[in-house]
Tab-separated table of C-alpha atoms in Angstrom:
chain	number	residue	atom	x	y	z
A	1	UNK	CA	13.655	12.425	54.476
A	2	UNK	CA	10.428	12.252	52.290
A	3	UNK	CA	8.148	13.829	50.337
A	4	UNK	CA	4.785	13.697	48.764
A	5	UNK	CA	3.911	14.734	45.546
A	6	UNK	CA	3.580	18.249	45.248
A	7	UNK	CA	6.293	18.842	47.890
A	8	UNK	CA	9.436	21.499	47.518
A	9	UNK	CA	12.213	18.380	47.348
A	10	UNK	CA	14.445	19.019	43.933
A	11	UNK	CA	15.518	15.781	42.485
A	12	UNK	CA	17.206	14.690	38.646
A	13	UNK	CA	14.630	11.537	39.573
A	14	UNK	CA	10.931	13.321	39.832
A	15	UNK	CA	9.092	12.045	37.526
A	16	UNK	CA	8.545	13.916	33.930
A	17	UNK	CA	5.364	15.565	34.829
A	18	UNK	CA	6.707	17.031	37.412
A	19	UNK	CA	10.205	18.432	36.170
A	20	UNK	CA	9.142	18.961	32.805
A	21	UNK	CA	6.487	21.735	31.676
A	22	UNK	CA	6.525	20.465	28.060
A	23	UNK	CA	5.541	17.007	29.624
A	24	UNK	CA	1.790	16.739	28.659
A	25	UNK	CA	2.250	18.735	25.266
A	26	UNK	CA	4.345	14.733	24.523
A	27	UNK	CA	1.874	12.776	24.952
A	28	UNK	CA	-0.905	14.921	23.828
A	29	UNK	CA	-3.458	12.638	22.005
A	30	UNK	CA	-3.628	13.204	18.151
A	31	UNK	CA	-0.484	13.769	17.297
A	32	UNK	CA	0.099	11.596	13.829
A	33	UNK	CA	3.387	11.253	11.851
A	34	UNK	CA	1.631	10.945	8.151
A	35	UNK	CA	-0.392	12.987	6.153
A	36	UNK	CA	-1.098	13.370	2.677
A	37	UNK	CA	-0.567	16.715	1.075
A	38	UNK	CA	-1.282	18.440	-2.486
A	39	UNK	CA	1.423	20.014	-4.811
A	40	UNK	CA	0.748	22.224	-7.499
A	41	UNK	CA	1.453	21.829	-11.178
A	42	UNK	CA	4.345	23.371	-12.578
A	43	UNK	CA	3.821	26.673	-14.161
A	44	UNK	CA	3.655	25.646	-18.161
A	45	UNK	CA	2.379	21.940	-17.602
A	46	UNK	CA	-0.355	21.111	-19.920
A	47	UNK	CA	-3.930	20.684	-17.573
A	48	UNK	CA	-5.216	17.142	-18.807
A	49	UNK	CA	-8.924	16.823	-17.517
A	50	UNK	CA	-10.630	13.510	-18.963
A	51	UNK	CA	-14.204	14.181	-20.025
A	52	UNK	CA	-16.724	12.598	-18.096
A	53	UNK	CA	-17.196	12.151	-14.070
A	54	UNK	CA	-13.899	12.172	-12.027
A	55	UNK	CA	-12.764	9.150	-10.308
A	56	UNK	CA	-11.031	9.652	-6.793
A	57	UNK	CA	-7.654	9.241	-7.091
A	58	UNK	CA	-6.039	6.563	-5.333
A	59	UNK	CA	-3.090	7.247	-2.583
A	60	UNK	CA	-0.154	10.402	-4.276
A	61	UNK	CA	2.419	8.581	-5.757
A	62	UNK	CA	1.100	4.792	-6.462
A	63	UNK	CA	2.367	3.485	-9.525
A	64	UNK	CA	-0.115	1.884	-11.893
A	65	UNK	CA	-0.588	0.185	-15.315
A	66	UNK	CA	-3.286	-0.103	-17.794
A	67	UNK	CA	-4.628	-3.078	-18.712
A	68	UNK	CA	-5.410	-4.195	-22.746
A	69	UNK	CA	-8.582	-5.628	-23.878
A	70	UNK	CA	-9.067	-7.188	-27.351
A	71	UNK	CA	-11.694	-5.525	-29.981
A	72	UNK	CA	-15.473	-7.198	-28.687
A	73	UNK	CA	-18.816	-6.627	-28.742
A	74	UNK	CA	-18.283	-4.644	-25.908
A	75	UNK	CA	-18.343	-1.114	-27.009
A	76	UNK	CA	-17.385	1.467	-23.716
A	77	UNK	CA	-16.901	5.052	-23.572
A	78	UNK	CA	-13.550	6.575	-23.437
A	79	UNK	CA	-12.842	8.005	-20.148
A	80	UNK	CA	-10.989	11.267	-22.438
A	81	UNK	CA	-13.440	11.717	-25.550
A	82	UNK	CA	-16.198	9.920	-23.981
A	83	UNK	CA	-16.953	8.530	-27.562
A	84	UNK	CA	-17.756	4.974	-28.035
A	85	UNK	CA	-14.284	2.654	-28.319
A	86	UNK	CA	-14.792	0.506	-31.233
A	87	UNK	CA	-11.905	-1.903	-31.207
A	88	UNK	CA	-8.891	-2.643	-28.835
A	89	UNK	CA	-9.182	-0.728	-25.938
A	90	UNK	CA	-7.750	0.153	-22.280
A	91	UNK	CA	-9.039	-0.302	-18.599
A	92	UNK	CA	-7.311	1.843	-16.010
A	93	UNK	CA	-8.474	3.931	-13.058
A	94	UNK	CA	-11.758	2.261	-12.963
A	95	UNK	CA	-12.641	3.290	-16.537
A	96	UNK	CA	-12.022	2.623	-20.216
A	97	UNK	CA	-9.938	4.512	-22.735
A	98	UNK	CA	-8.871	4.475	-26.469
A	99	UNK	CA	-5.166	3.505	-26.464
A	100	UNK	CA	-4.035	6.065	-28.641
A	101	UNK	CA	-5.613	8.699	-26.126
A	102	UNK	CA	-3.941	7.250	-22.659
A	103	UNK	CA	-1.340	9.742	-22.898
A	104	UNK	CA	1.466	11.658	-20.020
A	105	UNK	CA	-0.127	15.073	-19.565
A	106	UNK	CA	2.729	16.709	-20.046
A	107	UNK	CA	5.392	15.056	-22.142
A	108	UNK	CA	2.408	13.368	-24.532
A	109	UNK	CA	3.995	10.196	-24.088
A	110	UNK	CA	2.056	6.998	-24.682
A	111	UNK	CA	0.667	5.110	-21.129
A	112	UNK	CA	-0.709	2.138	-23.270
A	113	UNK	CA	2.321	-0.098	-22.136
A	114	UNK	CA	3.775	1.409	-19.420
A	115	UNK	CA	3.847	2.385	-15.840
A	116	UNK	CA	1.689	5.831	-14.804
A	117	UNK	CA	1.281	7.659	-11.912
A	118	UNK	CA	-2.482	9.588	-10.741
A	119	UNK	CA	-1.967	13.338	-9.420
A	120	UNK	CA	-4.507	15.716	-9.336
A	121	UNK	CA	-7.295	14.132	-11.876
A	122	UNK	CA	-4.562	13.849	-14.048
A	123	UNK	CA	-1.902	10.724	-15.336
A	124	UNK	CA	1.687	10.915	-15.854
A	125	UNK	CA	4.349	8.832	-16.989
A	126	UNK	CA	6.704	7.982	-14.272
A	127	UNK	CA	9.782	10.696	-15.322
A	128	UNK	CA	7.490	13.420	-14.928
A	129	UNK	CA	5.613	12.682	-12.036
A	130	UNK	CA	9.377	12.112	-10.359
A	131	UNK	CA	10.634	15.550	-12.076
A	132	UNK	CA	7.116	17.795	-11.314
A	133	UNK	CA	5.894	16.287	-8.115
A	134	UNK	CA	8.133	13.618	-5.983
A	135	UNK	CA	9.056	15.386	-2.947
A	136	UNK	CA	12.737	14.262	-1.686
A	137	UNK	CA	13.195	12.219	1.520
A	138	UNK	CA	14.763	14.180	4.316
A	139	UNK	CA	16.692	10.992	5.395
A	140	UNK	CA	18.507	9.996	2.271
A	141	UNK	CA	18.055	12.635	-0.297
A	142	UNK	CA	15.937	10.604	-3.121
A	143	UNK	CA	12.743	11.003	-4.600
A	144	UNK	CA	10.069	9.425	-2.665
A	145	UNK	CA	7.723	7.435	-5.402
A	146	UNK	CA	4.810	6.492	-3.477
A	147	UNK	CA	3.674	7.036	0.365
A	148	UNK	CA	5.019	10.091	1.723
A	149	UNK	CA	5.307	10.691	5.456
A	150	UNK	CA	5.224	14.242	6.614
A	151	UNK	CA	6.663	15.225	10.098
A	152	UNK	CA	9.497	17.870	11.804
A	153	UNK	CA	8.270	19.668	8.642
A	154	UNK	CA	10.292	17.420	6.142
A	155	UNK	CA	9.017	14.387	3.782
A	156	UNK	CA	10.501	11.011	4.533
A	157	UNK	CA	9.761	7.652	2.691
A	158	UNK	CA	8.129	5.727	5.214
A	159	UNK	CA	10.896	3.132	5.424
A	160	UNK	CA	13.159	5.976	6.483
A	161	UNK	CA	11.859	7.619	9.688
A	162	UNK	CA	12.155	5.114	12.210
A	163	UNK	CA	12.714	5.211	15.419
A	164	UNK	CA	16.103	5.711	16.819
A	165	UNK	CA	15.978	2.887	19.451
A	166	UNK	CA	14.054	-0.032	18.004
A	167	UNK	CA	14.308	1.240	14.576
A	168	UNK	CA	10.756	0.360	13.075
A	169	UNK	CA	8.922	2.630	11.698
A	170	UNK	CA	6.396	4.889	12.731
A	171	UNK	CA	3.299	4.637	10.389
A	172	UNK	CA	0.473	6.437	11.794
A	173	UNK	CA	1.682	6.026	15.434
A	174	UNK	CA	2.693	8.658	17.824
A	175	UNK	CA	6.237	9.352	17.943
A	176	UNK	CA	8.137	11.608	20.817
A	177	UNK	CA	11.001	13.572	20.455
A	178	UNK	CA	13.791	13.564	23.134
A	179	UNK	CA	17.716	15.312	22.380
A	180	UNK	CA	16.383	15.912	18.701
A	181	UNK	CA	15.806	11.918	17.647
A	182	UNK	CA	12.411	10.611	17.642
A	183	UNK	CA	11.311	7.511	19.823
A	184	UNK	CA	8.499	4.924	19.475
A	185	UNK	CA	5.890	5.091	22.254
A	186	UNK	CA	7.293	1.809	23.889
A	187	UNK	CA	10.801	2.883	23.498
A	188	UNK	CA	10.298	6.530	24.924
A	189	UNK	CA	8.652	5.295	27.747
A	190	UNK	CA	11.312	2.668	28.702
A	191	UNK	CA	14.063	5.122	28.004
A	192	UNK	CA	13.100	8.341	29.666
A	193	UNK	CA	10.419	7.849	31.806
A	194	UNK	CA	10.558	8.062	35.999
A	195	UNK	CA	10.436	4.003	37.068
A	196	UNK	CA	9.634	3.412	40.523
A	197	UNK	CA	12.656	2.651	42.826
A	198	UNK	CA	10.542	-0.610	44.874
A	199	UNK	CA	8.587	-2.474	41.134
A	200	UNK	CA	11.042	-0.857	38.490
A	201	UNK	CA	7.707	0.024	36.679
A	202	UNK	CA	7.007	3.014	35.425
A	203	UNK	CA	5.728	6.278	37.586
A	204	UNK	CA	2.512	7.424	36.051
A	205	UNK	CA	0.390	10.558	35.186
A	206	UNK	CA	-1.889	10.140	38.288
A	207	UNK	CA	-0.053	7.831	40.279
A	208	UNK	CA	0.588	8.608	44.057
A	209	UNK	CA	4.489	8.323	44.745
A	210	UNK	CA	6.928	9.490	47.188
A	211	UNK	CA	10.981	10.877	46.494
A	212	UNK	CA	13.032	9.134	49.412
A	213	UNK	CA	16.601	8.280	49.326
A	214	UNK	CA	17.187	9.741	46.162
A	215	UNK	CA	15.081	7.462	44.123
A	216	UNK	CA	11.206	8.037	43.110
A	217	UNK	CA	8.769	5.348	44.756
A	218	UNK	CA	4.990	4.733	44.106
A	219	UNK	CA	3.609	5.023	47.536
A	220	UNK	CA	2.910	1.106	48.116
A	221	UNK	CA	6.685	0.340	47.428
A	222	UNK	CA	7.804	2.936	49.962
A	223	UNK	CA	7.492	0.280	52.605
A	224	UNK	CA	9.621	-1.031	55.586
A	225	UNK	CA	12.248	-2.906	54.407
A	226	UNK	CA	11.729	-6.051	57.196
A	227	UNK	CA	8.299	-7.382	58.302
A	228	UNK	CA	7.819	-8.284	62.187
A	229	UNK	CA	6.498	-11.829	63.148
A	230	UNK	CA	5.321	-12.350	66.580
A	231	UNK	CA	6.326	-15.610	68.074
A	232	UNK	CA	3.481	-18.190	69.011
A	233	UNK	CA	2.394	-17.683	72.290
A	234	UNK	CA	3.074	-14.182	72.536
């Protein structure tokens, strides 16, 4: 016996869209794995606002390092004072600053000659951006330094939610969830998806198929399985 779409049969083979109400919320278009988000600064922390016009920050969590320039006849403005640097000076963020004022806004600690980290118009010396403001990865428990990815309400270092099939991960692609893992588009759709009985490809949103014989068919694969040649002459 067979059906059409739309008909009464009840089979563990009709395709998702079919058996499965939560289907279309799936594949809904939009849905992103990353997003960039703000934390406050703890309660006591020094505010450190440079004088001068702000410079957009680049991406939460990218280290950095100043760079030294010699005494010149180059005289800049200090990105902090915004007095004119008369000797040795440093470049970072896009602007120029006396060395002795390139300072952690919390612990006061010198950034002349070592690694910072931009968060919220201010700089910070790598132990207290990790202590104040690294978010922990839901997948191994350390602080993320750098690119955080936000999704199932959780922070992950991007390296660390993957996808449990092919294990690559997601970036800014859609991911599905299926028994509580998340899957890759590809993988999700080669996993769990309705493939036709006749071409093994996959059924379709939209595509006309018929449930026969216990398997799920698109409607040109339902066909009879022998083909009838007349003999000459006939």
């Amino acid at each position: 016996a067979a059906a059409y779409s739309g008909g009464p049969v009840e089979s563990a083979s009709r395709p998702p869209w079919v058996s499965d109400d939560s289907f279309s919320q799936k594949f809904a278009p939009g849905k992103t794995t990353t997003s960039i988000s703000k934390q406050t600064l703890p309660r006591g922390t020094p505010a450190y606002t440079p004088a001068g016009p702000q410079v957009s920050p680049l991406a939460r969590g990218i280290v950095q390092r100043a760079e030294r320039f010699p005494a010149s006849s180059r005289t800049p403005l200090c990105g902090h004072c915004n007095n004119v640097i008369r000797g040795p000076f440093l470049v970072a963020m896009g602007r120029s600053w006396h060395p002795e004022e390139f300072n952690c806004a919390y612990c006061k600690t010198s950034l002349a000659d070592v690694c910072f980290v931009e968060e919220q118009n201010n700089v910070y010396c790598e132990r207290c951006y990790e202590q104040f403001f690294a978010p922990i990865c839901a997948k191994c428990n350390t602080k993320i330094m750098g690119e955080v990815m936000h999704a199932l309400k959780q922070t992950w270092h991007t390296t660390c939610f993957v996808c449990a099939a092919c294990k690559k991960p997601f970036g800014n692609s859609l991911f599905h969830m299926e028994d509580g893992e998340p899957y890759c588009e590809k993988d999700y759709v080669n996993l769990f998806s309705t493939k036709c009985h006749g071409c093994d490809f996959p059924v379709e949103a939209g595509d006309k198929f018929i449930e026969a014989l216990g398997h799920t068919w698109h409607d040109t694969c339902f066909i009879c399985a022998e083909i009838f040649i007349p003999e000459k002459g006939l």
